mmCIF file with all atom_site columns, C-alpha atoms in Angstrom:
data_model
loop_
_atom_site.group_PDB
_atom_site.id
_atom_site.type_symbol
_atom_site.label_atom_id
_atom_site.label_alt_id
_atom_site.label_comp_id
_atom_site.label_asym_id
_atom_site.label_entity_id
_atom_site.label_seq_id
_atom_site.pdbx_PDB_ins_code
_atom_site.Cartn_x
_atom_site.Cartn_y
_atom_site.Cartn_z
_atom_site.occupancy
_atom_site.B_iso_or_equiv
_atom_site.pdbx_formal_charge
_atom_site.auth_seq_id
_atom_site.auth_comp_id
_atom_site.auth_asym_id
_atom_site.auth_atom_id
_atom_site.pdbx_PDB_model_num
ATOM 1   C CA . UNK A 1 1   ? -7.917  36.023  9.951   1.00 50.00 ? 1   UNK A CA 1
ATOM 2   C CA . UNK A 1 2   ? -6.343  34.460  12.642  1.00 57.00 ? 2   UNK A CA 1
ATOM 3   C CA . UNK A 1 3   ? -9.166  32.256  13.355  1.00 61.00 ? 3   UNK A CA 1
ATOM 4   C CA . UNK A 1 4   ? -9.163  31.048  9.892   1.00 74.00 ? 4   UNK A CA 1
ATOM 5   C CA . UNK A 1 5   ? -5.190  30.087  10.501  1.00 76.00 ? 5   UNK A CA 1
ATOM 6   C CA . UNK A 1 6   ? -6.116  28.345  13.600  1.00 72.00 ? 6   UNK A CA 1
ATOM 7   C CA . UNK A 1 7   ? -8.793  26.591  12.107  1.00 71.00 ? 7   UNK A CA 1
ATOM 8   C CA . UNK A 1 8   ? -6.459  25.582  9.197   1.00 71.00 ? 8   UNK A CA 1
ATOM 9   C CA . UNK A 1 9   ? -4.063  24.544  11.594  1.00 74.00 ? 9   UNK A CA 1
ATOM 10  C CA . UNK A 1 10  ? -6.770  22.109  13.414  1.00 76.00 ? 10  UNK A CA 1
ATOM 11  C CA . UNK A 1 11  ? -7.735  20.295  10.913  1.00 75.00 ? 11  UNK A CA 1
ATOM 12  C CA . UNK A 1 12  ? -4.271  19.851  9.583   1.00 75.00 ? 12  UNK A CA 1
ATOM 13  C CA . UNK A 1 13  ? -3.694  18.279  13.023  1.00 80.00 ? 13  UNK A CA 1
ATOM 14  C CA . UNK A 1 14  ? -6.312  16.165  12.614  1.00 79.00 ? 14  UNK A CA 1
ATOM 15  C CA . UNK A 1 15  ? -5.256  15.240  9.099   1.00 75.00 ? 15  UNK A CA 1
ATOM 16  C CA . UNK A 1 16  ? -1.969  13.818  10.097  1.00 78.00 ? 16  UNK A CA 1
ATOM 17  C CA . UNK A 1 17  ? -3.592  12.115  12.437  1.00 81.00 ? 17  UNK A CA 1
ATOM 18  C CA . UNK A 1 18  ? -5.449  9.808   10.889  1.00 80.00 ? 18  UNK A CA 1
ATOM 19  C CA . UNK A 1 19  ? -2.983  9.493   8.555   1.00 76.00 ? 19  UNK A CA 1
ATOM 20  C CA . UNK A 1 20  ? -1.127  8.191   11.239  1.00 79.00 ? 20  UNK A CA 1
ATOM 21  C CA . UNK A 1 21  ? -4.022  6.252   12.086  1.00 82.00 ? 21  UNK A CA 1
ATOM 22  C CA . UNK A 1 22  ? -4.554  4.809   8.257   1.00 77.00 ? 22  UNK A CA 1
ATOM 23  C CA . UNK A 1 23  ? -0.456  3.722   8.254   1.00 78.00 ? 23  UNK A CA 1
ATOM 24  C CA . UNK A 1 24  ? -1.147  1.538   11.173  1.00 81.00 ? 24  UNK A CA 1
ATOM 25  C CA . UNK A 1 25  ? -4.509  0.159   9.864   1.00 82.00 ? 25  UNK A CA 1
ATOM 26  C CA . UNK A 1 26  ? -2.805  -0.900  6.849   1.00 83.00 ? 26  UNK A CA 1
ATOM 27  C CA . UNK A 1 27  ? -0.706  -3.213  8.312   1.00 86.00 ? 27  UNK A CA 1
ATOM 28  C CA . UNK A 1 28  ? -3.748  -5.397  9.010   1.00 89.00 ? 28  UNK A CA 1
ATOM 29  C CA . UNK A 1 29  ? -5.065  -5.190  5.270   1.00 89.00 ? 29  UNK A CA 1
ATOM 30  C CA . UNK A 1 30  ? -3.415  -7.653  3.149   1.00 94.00 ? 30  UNK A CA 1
ATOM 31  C CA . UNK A 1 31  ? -3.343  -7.960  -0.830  1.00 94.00 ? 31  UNK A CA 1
ATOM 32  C CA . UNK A 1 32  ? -3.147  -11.410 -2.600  1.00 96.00 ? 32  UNK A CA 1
ATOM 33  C CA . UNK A 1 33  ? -1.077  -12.474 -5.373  1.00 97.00 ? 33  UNK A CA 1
ATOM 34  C CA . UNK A 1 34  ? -0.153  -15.334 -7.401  1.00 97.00 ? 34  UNK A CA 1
ATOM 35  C CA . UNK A 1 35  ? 1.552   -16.658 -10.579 1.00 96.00 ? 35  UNK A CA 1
ATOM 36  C CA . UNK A 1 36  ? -0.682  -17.342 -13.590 1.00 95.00 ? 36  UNK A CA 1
ATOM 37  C CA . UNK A 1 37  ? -0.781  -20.754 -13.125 1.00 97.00 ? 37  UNK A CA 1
ATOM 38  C CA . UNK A 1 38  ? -1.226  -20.758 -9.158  1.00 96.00 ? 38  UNK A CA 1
ATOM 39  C CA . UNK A 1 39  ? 2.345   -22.559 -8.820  1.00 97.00 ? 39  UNK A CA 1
ATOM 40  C CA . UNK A 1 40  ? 3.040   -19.549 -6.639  1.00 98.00 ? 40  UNK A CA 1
ATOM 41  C CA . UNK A 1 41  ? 1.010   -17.162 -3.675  1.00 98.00 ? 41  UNK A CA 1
ATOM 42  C CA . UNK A 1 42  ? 1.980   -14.199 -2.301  1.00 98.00 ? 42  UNK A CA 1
ATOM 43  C CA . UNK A 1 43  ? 0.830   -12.125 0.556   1.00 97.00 ? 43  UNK A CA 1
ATOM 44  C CA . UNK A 1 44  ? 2.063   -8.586  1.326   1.00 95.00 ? 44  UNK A CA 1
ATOM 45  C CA . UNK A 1 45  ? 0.103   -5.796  3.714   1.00 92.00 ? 45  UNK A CA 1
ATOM 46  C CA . UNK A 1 46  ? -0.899  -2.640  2.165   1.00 89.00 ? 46  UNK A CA 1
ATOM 47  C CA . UNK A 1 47  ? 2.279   -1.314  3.753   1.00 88.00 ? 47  UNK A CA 1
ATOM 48  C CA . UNK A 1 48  ? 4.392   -3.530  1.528   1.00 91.00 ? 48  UNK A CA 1
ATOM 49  C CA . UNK A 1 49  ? 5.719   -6.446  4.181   1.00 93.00 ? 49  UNK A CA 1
ATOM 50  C CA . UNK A 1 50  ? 5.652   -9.837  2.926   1.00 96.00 ? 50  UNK A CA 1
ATOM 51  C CA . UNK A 1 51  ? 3.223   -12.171 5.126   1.00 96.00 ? 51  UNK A CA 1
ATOM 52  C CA . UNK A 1 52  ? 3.916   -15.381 3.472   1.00 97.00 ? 52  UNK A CA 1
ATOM 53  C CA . UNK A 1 53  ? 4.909   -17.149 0.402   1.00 97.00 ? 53  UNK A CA 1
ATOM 54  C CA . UNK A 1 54  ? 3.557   -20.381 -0.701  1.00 98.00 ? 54  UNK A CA 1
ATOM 55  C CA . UNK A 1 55  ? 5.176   -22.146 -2.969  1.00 97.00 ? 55  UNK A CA 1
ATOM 56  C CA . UNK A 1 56  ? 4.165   -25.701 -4.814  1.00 97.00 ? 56  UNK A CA 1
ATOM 57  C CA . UNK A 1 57  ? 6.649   -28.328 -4.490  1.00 96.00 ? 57  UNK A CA 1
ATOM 58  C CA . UNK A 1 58  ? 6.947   -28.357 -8.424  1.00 95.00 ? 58  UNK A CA 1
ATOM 59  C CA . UNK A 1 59  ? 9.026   -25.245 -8.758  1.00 96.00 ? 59  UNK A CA 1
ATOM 60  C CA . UNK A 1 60  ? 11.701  -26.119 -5.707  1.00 96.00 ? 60  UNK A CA 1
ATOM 61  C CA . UNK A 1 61  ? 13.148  -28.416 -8.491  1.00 96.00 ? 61  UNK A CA 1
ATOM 62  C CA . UNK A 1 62  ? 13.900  -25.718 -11.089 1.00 96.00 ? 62  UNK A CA 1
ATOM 63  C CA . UNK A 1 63  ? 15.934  -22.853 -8.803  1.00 96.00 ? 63  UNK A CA 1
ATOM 64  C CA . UNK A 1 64  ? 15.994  -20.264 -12.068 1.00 97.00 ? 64  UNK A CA 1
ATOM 65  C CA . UNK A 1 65  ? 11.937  -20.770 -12.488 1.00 96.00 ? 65  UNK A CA 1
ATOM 66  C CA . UNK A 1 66  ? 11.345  -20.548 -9.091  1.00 97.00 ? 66  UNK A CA 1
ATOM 67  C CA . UNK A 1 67  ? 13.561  -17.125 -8.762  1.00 97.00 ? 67  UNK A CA 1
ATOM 68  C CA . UNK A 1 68  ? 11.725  -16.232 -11.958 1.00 96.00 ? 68  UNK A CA 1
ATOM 69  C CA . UNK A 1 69  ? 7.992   -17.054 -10.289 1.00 97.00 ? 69  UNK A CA 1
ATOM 70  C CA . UNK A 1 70  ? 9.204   -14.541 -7.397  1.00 97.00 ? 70  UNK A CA 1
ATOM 71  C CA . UNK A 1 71  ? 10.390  -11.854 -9.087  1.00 97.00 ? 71  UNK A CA 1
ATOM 72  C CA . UNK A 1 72  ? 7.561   -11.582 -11.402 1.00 97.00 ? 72  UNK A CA 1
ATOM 73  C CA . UNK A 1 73  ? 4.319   -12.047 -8.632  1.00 97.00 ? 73  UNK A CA 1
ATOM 74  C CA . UNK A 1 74  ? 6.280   -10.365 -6.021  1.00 97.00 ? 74  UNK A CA 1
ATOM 75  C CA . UNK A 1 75  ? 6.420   -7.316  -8.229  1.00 97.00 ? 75  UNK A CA 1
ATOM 76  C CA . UNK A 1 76  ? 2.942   -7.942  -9.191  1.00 97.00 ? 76  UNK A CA 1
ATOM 77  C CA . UNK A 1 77  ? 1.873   -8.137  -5.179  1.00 96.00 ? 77  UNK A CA 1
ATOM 78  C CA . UNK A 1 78  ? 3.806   -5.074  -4.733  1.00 96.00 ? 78  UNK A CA 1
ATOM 79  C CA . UNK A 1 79  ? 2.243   -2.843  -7.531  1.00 96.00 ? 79  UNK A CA 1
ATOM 80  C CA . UNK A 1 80  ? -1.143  -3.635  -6.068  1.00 95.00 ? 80  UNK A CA 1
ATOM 81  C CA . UNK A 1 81  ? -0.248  -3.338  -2.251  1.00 93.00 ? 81  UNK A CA 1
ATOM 82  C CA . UNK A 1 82  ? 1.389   0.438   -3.614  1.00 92.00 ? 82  UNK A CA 1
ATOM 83  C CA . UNK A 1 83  ? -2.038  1.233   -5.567  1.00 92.00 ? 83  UNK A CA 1
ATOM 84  C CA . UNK A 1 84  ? -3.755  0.122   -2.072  1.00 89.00 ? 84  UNK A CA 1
ATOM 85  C CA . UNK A 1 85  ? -1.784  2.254   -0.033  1.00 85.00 ? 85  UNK A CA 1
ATOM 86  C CA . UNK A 1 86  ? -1.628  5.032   -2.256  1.00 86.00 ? 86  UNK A CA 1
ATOM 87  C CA . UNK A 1 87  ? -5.552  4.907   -2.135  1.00 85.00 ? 87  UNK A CA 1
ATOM 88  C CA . UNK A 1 88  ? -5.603  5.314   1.236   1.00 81.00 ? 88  UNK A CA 1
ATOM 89  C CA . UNK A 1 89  ? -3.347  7.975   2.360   1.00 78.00 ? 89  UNK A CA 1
ATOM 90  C CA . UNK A 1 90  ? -4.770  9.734   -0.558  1.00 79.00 ? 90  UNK A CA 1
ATOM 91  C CA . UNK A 1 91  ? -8.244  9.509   0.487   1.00 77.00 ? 91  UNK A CA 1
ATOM 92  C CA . UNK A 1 92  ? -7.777  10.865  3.807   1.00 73.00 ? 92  UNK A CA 1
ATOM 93  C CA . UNK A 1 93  ? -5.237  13.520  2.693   1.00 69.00 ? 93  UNK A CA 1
ATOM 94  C CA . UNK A 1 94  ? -7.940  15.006  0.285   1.00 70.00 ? 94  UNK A CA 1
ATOM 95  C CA . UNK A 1 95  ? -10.697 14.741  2.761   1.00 68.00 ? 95  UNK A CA 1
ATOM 96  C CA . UNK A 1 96  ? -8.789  16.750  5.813   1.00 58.00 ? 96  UNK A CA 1
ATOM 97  C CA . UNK A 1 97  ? -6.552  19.008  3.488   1.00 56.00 ? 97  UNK A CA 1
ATOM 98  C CA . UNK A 1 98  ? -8.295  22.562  4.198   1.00 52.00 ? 98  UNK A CA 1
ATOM 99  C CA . UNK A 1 99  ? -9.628  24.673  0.509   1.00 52.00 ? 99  UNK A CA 1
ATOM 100 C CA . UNK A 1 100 ? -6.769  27.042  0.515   1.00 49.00 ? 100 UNK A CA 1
ATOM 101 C CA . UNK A 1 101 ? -7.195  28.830  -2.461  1.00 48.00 ? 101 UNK A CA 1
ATOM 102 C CA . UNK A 1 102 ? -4.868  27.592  -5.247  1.00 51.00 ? 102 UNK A CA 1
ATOM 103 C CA . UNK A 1 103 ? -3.928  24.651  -3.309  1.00 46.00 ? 103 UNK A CA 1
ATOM 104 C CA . UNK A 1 104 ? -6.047  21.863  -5.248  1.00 48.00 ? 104 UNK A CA 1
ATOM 105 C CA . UNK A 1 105 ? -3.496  19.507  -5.346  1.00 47.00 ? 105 UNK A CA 1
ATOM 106 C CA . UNK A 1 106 ? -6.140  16.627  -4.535  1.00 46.00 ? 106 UNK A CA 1
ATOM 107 C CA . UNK A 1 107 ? -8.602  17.459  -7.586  1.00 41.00 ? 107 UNK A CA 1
#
């Protein structure tokens, strides 16, 4: 019994370790995003951090458009960087999670 706990325990250990591991890679993968007519590119990390904005010299005469353009693909960028992330951490969460019985929270 106990070895089972400690075995449990291990690869719960290791789990949270690559978590770890998978927070930090994601800072390095980066999501695109831009308005429907390309006026306007966004770039976040899978962790959610803005990267850069580009922004075509059209919309800097308009300021309600442009705050428009941003709101709209930012929330767009930050949907897909969430699914991304989400992906992720839920990938290696299922694969290291040990089959306690009644505990299929991944399936």
């Amino acid at each position: 019994m106990f070895g089972d706990i400690m075995g449990m325990m291990g690869k719960l250990k290791e789990t949270q370790q690559k978590i770890e591991e998978t927070k930090k890679r994601k800072d390095t993968v980066l999501v695109d995003e831009q308005s429907n007519d390309g006026l306007l590119k966004v770039t976040l990390t899978a962790n959610r951090k803005i990267k850069s904005i580009e922004i075509d010299e059209s919309l800097l005469q308009d300021k309600e458009q442009l705050e428009d353009y941003l709101i709209l693909t930012l929330n767009k960028a930050i949907e897909k960087a969430t699914n991304v992330n989400e992906a992720e951490l839920g990938a290696v969460a299922k694969d290291g999670m040990p089959n306690i019985l009644g505990m299929d929270m991944f399936k």
